[in-house]
Each structure stands twice: as structure tokens, then as C-alpha cells.
XYZ file of C-alpha atoms in Angstrom:
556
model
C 0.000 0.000 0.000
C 2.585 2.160 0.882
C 4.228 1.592 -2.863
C 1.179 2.552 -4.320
C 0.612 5.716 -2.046
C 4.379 6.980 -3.192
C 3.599 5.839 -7.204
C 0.609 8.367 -7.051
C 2.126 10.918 -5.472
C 4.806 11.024 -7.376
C 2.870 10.704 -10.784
C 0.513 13.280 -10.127
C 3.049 15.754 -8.915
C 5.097 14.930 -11.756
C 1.812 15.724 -14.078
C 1.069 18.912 -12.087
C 4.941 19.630 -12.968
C 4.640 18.915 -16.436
C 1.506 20.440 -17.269
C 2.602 23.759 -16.570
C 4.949 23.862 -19.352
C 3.154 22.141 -21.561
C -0.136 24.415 -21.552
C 1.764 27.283 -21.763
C 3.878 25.761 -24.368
C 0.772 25.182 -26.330
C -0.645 28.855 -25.585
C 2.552 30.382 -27.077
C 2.345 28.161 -30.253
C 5.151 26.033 -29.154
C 5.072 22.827 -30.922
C 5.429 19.524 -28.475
C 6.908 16.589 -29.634
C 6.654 14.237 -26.354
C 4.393 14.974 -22.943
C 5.665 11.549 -20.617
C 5.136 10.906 -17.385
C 7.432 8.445 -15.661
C 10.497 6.901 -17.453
C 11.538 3.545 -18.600
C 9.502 1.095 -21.199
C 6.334 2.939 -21.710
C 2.815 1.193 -20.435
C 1.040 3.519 -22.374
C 1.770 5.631 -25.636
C -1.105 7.678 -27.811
C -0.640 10.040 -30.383
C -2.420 13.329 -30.620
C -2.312 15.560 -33.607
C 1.174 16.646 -32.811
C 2.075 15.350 -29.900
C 2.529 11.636 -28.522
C 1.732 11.210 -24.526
C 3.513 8.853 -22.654
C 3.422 6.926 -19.589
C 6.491 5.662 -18.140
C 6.985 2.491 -15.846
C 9.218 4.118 -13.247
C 6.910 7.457 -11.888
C 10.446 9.268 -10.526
C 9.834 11.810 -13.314
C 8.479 13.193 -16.521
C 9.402 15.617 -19.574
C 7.870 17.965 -22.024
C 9.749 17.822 -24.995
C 9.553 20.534 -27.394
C 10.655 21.587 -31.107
C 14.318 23.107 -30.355
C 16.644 24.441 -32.652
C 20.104 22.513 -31.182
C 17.936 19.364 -31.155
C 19.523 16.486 -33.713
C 16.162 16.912 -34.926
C 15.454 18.663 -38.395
C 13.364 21.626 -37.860
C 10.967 22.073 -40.924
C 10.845 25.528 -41.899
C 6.992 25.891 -42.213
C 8.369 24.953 -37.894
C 11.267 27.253 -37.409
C 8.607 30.084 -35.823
C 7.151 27.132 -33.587
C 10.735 26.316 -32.289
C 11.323 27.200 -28.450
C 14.242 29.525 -28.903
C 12.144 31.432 -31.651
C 9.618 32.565 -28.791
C 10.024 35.977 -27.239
C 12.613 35.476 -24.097
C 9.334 36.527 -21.829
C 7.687 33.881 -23.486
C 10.304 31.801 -22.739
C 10.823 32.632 -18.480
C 6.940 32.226 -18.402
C 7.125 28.558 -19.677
C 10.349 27.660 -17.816
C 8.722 28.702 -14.849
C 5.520 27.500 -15.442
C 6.601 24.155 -14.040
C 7.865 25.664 -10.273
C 4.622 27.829 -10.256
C 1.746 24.966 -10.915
C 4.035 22.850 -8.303
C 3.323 25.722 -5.905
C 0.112 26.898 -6.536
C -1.368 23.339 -6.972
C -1.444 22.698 -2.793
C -3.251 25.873 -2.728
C -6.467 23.461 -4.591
C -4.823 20.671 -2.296
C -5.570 22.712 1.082
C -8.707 24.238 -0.162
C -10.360 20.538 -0.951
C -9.297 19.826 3.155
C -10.609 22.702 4.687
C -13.478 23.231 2.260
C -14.466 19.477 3.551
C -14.134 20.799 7.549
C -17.706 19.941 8.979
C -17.213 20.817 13.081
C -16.618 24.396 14.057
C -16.907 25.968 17.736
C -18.933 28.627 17.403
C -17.394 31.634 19.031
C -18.916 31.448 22.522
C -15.954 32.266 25.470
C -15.488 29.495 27.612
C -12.811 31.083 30.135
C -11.343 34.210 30.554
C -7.123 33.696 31.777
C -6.621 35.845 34.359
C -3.901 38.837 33.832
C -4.757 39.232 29.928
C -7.152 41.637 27.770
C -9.859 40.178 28.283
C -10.005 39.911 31.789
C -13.014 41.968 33.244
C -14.268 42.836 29.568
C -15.597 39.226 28.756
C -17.125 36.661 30.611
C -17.904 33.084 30.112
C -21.189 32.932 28.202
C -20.247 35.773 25.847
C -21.123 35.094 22.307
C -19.040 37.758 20.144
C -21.364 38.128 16.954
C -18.965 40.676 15.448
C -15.548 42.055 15.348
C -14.984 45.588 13.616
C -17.991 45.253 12.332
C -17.366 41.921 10.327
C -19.720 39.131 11.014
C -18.586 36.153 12.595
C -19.824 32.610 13.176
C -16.821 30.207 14.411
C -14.036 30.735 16.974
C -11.549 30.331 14.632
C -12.424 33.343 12.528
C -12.420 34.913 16.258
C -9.021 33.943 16.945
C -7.914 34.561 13.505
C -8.989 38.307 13.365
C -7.164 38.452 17.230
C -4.166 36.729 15.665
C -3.558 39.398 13.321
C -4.054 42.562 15.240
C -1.611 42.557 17.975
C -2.096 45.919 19.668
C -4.875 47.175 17.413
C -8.064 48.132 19.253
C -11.158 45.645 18.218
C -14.567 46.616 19.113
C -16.412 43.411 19.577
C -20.624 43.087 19.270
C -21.012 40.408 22.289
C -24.243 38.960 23.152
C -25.094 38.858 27.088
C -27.634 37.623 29.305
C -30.020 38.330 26.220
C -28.833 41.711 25.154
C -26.418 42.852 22.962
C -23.165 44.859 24.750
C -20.334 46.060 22.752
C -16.520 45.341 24.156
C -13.759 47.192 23.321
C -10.326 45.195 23.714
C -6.607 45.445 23.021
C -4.741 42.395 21.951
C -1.424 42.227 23.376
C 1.391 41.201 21.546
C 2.660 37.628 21.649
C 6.052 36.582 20.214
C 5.749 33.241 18.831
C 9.315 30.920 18.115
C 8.904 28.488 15.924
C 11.609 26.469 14.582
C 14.482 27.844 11.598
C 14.471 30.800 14.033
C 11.314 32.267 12.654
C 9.883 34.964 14.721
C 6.105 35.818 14.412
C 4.488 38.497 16.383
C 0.445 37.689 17.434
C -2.114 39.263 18.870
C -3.436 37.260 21.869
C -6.343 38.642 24.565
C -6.894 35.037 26.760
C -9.513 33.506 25.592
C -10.416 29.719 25.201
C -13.652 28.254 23.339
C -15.053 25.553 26.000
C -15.797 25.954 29.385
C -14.582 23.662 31.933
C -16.244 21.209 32.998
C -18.052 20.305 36.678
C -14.455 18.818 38.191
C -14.697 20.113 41.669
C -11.140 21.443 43.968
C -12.066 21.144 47.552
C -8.911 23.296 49.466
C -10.593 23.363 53.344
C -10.934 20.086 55.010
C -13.291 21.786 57.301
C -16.145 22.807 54.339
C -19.066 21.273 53.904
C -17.985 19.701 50.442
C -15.588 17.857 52.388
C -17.949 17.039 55.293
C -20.537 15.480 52.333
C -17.792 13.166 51.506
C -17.010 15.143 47.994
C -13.262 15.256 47.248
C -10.743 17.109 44.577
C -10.991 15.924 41.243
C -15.187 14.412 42.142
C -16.485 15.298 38.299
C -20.253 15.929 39.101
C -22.812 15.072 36.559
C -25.940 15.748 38.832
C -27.557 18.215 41.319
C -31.153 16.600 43.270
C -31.379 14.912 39.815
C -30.908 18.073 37.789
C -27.804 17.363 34.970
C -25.098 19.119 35.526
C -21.972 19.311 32.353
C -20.105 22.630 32.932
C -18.638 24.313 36.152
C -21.260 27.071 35.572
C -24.088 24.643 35.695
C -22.787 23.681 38.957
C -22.712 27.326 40.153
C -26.125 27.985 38.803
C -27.614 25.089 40.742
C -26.637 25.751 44.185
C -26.866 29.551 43.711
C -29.877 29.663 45.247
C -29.347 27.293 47.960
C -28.127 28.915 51.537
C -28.622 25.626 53.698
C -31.294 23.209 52.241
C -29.254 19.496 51.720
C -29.520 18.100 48.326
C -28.041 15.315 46.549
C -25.003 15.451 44.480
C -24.132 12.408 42.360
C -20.776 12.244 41.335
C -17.982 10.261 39.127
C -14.804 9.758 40.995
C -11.464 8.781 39.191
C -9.293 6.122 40.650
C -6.041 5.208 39.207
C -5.279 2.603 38.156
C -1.531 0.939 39.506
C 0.232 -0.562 36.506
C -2.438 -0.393 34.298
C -1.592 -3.219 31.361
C 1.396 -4.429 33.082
C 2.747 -0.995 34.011
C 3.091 0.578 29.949
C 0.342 3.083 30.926
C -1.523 5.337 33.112
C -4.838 5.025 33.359
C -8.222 5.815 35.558
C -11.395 4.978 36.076
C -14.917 6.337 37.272
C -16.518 5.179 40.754
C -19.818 6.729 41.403
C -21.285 8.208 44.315
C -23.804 10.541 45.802
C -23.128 12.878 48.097
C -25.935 14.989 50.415
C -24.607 18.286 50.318
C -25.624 21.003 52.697
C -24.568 24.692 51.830
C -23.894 27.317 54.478
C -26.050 29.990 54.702
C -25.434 33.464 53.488
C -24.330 35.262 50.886
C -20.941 34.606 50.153
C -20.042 32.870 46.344
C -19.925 29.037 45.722
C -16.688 28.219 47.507
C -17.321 30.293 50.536
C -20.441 28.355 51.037
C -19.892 25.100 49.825
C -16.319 24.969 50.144
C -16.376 24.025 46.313
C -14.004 25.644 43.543
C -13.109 24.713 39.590
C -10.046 22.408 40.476
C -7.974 23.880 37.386
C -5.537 25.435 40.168
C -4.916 21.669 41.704
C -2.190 19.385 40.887
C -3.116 16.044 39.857
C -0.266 14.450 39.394
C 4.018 14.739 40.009
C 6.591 13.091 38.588
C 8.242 10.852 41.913
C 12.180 12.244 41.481
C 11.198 15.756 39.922
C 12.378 18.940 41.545
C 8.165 19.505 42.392
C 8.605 16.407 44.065
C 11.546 16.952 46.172
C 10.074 20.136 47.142
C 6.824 18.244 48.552
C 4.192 19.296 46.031
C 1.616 16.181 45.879
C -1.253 15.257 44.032
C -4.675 17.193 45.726
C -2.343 20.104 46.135
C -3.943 23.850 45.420
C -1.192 26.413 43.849
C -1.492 29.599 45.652
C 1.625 31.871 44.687
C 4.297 31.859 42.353
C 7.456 33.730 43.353
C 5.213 35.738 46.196
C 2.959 36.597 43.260
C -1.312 34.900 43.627
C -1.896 32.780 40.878
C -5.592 32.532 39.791
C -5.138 30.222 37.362
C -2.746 26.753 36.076
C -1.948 28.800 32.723
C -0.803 31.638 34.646
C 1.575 29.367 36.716
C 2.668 27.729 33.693
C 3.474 31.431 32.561
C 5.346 32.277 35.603
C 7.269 29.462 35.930
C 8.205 29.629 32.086
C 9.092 33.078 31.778
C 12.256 32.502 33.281
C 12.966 29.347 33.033
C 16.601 29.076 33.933
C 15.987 30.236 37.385
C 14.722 28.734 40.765
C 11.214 29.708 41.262
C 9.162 29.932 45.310
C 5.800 28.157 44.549
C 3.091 28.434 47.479
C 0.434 26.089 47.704
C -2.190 24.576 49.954
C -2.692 21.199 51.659
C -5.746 20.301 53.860
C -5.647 24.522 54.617
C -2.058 24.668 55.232
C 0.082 26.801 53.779
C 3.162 24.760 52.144
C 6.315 26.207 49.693
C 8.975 24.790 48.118
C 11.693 25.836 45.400
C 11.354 24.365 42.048
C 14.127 24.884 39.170
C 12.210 23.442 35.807
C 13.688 20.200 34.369
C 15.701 21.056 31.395
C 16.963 19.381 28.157
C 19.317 20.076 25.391
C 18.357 19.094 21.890
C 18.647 18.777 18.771
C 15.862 19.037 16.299
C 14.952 17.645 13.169
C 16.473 20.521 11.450
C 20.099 20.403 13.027
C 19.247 22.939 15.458
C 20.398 22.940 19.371
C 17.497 23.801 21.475
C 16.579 23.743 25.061
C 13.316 22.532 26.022
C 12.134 23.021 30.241
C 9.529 20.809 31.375
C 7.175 21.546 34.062
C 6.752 17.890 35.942
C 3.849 19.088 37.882
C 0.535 18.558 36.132
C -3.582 19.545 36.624
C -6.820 18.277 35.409
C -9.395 20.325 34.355
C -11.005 18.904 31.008
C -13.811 21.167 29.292
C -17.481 20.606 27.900
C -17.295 21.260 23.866
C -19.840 23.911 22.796
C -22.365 21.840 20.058
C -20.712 22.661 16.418
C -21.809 25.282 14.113
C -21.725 25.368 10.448
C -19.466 27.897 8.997
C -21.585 30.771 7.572
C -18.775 31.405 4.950
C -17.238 27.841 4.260
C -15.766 28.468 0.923
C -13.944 31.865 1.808
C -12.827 30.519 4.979
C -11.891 27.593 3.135
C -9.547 29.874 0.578
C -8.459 31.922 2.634
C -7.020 29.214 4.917
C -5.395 27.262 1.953
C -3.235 30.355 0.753
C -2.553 31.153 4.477
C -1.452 27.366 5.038
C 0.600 27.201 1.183
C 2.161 30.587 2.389
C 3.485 29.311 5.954
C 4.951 26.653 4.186
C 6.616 28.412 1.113
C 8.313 31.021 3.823
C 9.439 27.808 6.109
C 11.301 26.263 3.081
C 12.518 29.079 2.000
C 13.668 29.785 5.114
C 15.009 26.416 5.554
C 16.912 26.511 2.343
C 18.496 30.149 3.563
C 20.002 28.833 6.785
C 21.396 25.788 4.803
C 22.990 27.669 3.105
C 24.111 30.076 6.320
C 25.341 26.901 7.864
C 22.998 27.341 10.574
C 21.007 23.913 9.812
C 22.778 21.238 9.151
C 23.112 19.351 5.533
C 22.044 15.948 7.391
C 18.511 17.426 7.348
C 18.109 17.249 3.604
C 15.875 13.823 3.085
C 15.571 12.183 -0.279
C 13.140 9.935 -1.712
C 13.598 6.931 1.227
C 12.208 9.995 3.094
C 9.446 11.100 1.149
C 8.226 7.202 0.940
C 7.668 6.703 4.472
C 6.269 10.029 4.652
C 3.738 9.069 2.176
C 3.244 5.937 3.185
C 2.686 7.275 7.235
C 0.442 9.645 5.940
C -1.724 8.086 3.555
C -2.476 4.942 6.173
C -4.284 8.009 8.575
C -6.644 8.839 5.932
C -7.277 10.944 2.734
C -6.341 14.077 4.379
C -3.183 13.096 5.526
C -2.234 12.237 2.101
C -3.672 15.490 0.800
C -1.776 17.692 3.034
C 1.928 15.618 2.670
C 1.444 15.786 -0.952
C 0.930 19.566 -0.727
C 3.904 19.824 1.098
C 5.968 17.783 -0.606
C 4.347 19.895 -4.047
C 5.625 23.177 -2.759
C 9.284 21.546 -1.988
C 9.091 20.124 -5.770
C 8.744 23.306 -7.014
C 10.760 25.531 -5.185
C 13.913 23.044 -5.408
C 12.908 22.788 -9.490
C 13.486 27.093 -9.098
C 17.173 26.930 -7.787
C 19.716 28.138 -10.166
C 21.480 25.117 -10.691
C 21.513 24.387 -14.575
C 19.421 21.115 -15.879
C 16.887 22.022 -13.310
C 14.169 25.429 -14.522
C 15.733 27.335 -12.076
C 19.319 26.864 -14.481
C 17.399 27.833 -17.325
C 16.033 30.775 -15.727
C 19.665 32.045 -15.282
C 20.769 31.763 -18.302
C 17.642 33.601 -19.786
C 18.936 36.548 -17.244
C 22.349 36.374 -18.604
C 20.353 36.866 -21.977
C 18.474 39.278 -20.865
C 21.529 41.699 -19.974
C 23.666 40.694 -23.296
C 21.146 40.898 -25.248
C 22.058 37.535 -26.494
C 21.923 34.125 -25.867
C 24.520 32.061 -23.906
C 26.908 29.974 -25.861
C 25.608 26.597 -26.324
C 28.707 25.076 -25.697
C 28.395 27.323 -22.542
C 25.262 26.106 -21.578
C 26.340 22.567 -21.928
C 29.412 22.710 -19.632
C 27.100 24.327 -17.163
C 24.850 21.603 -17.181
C 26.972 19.294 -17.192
C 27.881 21.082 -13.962
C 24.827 21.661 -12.529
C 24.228 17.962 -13.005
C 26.910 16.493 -11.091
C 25.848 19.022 -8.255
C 22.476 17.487 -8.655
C 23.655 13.991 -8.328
C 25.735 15.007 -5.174
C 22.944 16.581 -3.538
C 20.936 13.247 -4.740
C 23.785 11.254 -3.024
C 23.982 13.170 0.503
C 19.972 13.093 0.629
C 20.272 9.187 0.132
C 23.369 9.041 2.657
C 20.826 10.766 5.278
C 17.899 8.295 4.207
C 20.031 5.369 4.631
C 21.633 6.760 7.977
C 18.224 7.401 9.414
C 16.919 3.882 8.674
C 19.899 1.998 9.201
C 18.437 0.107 12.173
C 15.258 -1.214 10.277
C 17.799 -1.486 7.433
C 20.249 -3.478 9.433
C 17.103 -5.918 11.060
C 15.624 -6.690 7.305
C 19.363 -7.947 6.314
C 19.669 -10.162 9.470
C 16.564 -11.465 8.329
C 17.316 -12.406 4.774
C 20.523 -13.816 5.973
C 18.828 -15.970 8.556
């Protein structure tokens, strides 16, 4: 399966490739001989008026052979105006390049088909608000922004994506609340975002997050009445005196009301598991309960009177051995303070701790009511990535649970603009990544072991197409955009060659010497073959394990 995955890949890219000259051969009046995909004895040969089409056995590659001049070839003379080098030297560029450009613009119809096929949006409710950002104080859980500038809106990801690009521009968002519509004006901050190749991009980012959480309780006082019912951190409740409960705000809502009365919580509790199948992984499960719950009276909020809290600030599990758990931070524990600094939510200990990462950090937290601290320095690790680079990574060891309710979907009230727009955003991101990849190559900042050749691109294919048609889709884009902007390098046998010499015509006002042109192919071709032969060195180096086990097992 995976041979066939990497045979259509190949062939259609190849066809995409091809096709670009050859239609804009044909526009120009270009007569062409020979349009063949693949190489080797041909499976299938038919002749059109002027033109026979090929299909090779071996789909590594294809040509468009046209009526040239220096071809051994004799050129009729009724032909001599249909010739390549006859054409106009703009003519000429726009089907040299033709090739590169269809290779690039093709994953642009490659995304579009993916996205265009995206069924489940969030719909652009706010779930939670992170404390110490934008948003804080201007929206609330609930909100359902219906506009942003003015421009209509129906998912969370145009939301996000109008936030994303408008770091420190004021937005005036239509929000509907509590069955009116309020307008909120907020500031994204700016974000700096490092992703890999050292690329640097600046978003805008207010804290926001699309689901709310759901009904998992933290219970901090030993001494509340949550505790006293028998209800304990982590207790995910799913009912109130019979009345279904799915987000922490349902919870709220049903004992906002009650100042003393008992009712009846039902619960799920999770219980892990010791050395769940044999110790390879970590795993819980659900006892149930019900608990009669009695709220204080008074006036106070939920966890004044119940004792009860969202347990998103609680640690649910440590790593035995980690700095957290040599400084005596347990599971059940509630983070209090970072560095003498309240934290009001995990994210914004996360962000405390991560800030400066290289440095020991004081981290205050709760246990049955007591006040505990201890001094963590983050876990760190030097690697290197995929692309050559050396990069440290910190790791927090220390982790919550608070898992979220999913708003129901919404349908996309502008699915084939959203769907565009997205596929030129996605074909642009990963244009400017090879580029960029290409550029520090060449800097020496990445290094050459990261070029992979077609050993590579086969298991790529392969491990992509056995996920589903997607997959495929979106590794053949990827792999379409690297086709064509290797094909535009200006090494001669490749278009990018040819391109160069048509700019050395271009300035002498005359074509390059063919001898000229020959010896720099010729050149440009062994460079070709030793950038073939490195990319296969890397291939075989990164596979020389499975490589190695496959020979034992011929041999025995």
C-alpha cells in the first residue's frame, strides 16, 4: 500500500509539474513533440495531432519535450517560428517557470479541498477568561461575540484569527449577554511566537479559550461542607437533586440559590489505576457516588459556602524524582503563589514558571488549609531538532486536570472563503518555512544531514496516507511546494538553471553559448547527483536500524 501511495504521489506531482509547461507551451504556439510521465519502457503511448503522450513504468519523473533548434532533430521551416528559442525570451521565463509555479500553486487546490471538507466548528462562545490578559473583566464566560470591527462572525476560529492578526490594534467586539447585545472594546497584546528555523512571528493574543470547563470540583478546606458530604478534589459531578449538571457554571447555577437546604449530588470519581496493562500506561477509572450536600447559609459565592471551587488550580499528578517532588508538592495540592505573586489560574503558573525558566522559582500552595512552599528549578533538556538545530526545552513535571465541555458545532456561515483563505494562508506558511530552511542551509545554521531524499518522502507518504485521505492530501501539498521551489534553484538542468541563463540573456542581449550552456549543465548535473547522493546518505543513515534488522533477516 505504501508503494502505491508513493507511485501516485509522485505521478501526479510529476503531471502537475509537467503540465505547466506544456499548456503554456501550447498557448505560445510552441510545438510539443513528447508529454511523458514516468520513465523507462512505456505502459502507455497515444498520439495526438502533434504530440505523442507517454506513460512511463518508473513514476520518478516526466518531460515535455519541445521543437528546439540545437535538437539532432530537423526543424521544418513551415516549424522554425514554432521552435522554443524562436519565442520571445518573456515567453520563454513564463514557460520555464511554469513548471515551479503549478508545483506551488497546486497545494493551494490541495488545502482548499481539506478545509473546504471541515464539517465541526466551535462557534465563538468564550469558555474562560485567563486571568492577567485583555480580556479579563471585559468578557465573561457565556459571551457570544457576533462581530468584530464590524465583520460578522460565526466560528471561533475566525475569532481567533482576526485576534491573531491585530496585535495591539483596538477591536470593538458586538457580544451577546444575558439576552442583550453589549459592545466590548479590547486590546490584543502582543505575543512573540518561536517556531523552529528561528522564525519569529508576532500575534495578537487577549486570553480567551472556546469551552468551558467542565463540573471537576477542587475542595482546598478540610473543614467545608464539600468535604464534610464526603465530595473530594478531582469528584467530576454530573448531577444536582437529579438536575444534569456538564459545565462548572451549571454547577454554580444550581446551588446559587441554595443557603442551607441538603440536596443530593451524584458524582464520578477517578481512581487510578496501579500498573495499568502491566505498568506501559496510566490510566483511571470512574466510581460513582452521591453525596448529600448542605450549603452554608449566606451570601458569600460558591466556595465560601460550599467549600467548592473549579479544580484547574490543583495538581493532579508529580513526577516521583522531579524537583516539584523533592520540594513536597503532591497530588490534591492547590497552587497559591508563584514567586510571592497569587496565581488565579494553572496557565498563569505555567506562565510564571516559564518566563524565566533558567531560574529557581518559590511556589506556594495549599494542603488540607495549610500553607506549604517549596523551590522548584524546571527540568531542562538540550536538543537537537529535526532541522540540526540545538534547542533547550524546560519541562514543568507538575501537572492539573481540568477537562472542558465542547460547545455543540456550528456550520461555517462562509465555508468556501474561509476555506480559501485558509489554503493560501497554510501554502504561504509553508513556502516562507522552506525558503527559510533553504536560507540557513545555506548560512550553515542547519545542518546538511537534514536534507531527506526519496527513502524519506516514501515513508512520509506511506505514514500519511495509512491516517486517511487528508493526511495524504496535506503531505502531498507539502511535498508539491518543496518540488517546485527546489525545481526554481539556479542550478543548470533544473528550470531554475534555465532561468539564469535567460537573465544572462536578458543583460547581453544575447543568448549564452551553447557550448556554454552545456558545460554548465553538465555542472549543474553532477551538483544534482551530489545533492541526490547526501539526501540518500541521510535516508540510509536514518533507517539503518530497520535497514540493518531486514538484512539479518534475509541472511537468517
Amino acid at each position: 500500500m505504501d508503494l502505491l501511495y508513493f507511485a501516485l504521489l509522485c505521478s501526479v506531482l510529476i503531471f502537475v509539474h509537467e503540465l505547466g509547461h506544456f499548456v503554456w507551451a501550447k498557448i505560445f504556439g510552441v510545438k510539443v513533440l513528447t508529454f511523458s510521465i514516468g520513465f523507462g519502457p512505456k505502459v502507455l503511448r497515444f498520439r495526438g495531432r502533434e504530440t505523442e503522450y507517454c506513460v512511463g513504468l518508473l513514476p520518478l519523473g516526466g518531460f515535455v519535450k519541445m521543437l528546439e533548434e540545437n535538437r539532432q532533430e530537423p526543424v521544418l521551416p513551415e516549424d522554425r517560428k514554432r521552435t522554443f528559442e524562436a519565442q520571445a525570451l518573456w515567453k520563454r521565463v513564463i514557460i520555464v517557470i511554469a513548471g515551479p509555479a503549478m508545483n506551488i500553486l497546486f497545494p493551494v487546490l490541495l488545502y482548499f479541498s481539506v478545509f473546504v471538507g471541515e464539517t465541526r466548528f466551535s462557534p465563538p462562545t468564550v469558555g474562560f477568561v485567563l486571568p492577567g490578559h485583555p480580556a479579563e473583566g471585559k468578557l465573561a464566560p457565556g459571551d457570544r461575540v457576533l462581530e468584530v470591527d464590524g465583520e460578522r462572525i460565526s466560528t471561533f476560529a475566525e475569532l481567533a484569527r482576526i485576534i491573531g492578526e491585530s496585535p495591539g490594534k483596538e477591536l470593538r467586539l458586538k457580544v451577546f449577554r444575558d439576552n442583550e447585545h453589549v459592545e466590548v472594546v479590547v486590546v490584543p497584546e502582543e505575543k512573540v511566537v518561536r517556531k523552529p528555523l528561528d522564525i519569529v512571528e508576532k500575534v495578537g493574543e487577549i486570553g480567551i479559550k472556546p469551552s468551558r470547563p467542565a463540573a471537576v470540583v477542587g475542595i482546598s478546606r478540610p473543614d467545608s461542607p464539600a468535604y464534610r458530604a464526603g465530595l473530594r478534589t478531582f469528584d467530576l459531578v454530573t448531577e444536582v437533586r437529579g438536575r444534569p449538571v456538564k459545565t462548572f457554571a451549571d454547577l454554580e447555577t444550581a446551588l446559587s440559590e441554595n443557603h442551607g437546604e441538603t440536596v443530593p449530588v451524584t458524582y464520578l470519581r477517578p481512581v487510578k489505576v496501579p500498573r495499568a496493562f502491566g505498568g506501559l500506561a496510566e490510566m483511571a477509572v470512574y466510581e460513582s457516588g452521591v453525596a448529600a450536600l448542605t450549603p452554608e447559609g449566606g451570601h458569600g459565592d460558591l466556595e465560601e459556602r460550599t467549600g467548592l471551587e473549579s479544580a484547574d488550580l490543583y495538581v493532579f499528578d508529580v513526577a516521583e524524582g522531579s524537583a516539584e517532588w523533592s520540594a513536597d508538592m503532591r497530588p490534591g495540592d492547590r497552587i497559591v503563589e508563584v514567586d510571592q505573586a497569587a496565581v488565579t489560574a494553572w496557565a498563569t503558573f505555567l506562565e510564571r514558571l516559564l518566563v524565566a525558566p533558567d531560574r529557581p522559582h518559590t511556589v506556594t500552595w495549599l494542603r488540607g488549609g495549610v500553607k506549604k512552599s517549596g523551590t522548584i528549578l524546571l527540568r531542562r533538556e538540550d536538543w537537537i531538532d529535526e532541522y540540526g538545530q540545538h534547542r533547550p526545552r524546560y519541562f514543568v513535571r507538575a501537572s492539573n486536570w481540568s477537562p472542558v465541555m465542547p460547545e455543540a458545532y456550528v456550520e461555517h456561515a462562509s465555508l468556501l472563503p474561509f476555506a480559501l483563505r485558509s489554503a493560501l494562508d497554510e501554502t504561504y506558511d509553508v513556502i516562507r518555512f522552506i525558503v527559510v530552511g533553504i536560507v540557513r542551509i545555506v548560512e550553515g545554521k542547519v545542518s546538511i544531514s537534514t536534507l531527506g531524499g526519496p527513502i524519506t518522502v516514501y515513508d512520509v507518504v506511506g505514514e500519511e496516507g495509512s491516517k486517511g485521505v487528508s493526511y495524504f492530501v496535506w503531505a502531498m501539498a507539502v511535498i508539491s511546494i518543496n518540488l517546485g521551489l527546489i525545481n526554481l534553484l539556479p542550478i543548470p538542468v533544473l528550470d531554475g538553471g534555465h532561468l539564469l541563463f535567460f537573465m544572462f540573456e536578458a543583460v547581453s542581449r544575447r543568448p549564452l553559448p551553447l557550448r556554454v550552456r552545456e558545460i554548465a549543465s553538465l555542472v549543474g548535473l553532477l551538483v544534482l547527483f551530489v545533492l541526490m547522493g547526501v539526501a540518500f546518505k541521510n535516508d540510509v543513515e536514518r533507517r539503518w536500524d530497520v535497514i540493518q534488522g531486514q538484512l539479518r533477516e534475509l541472511v537468517d
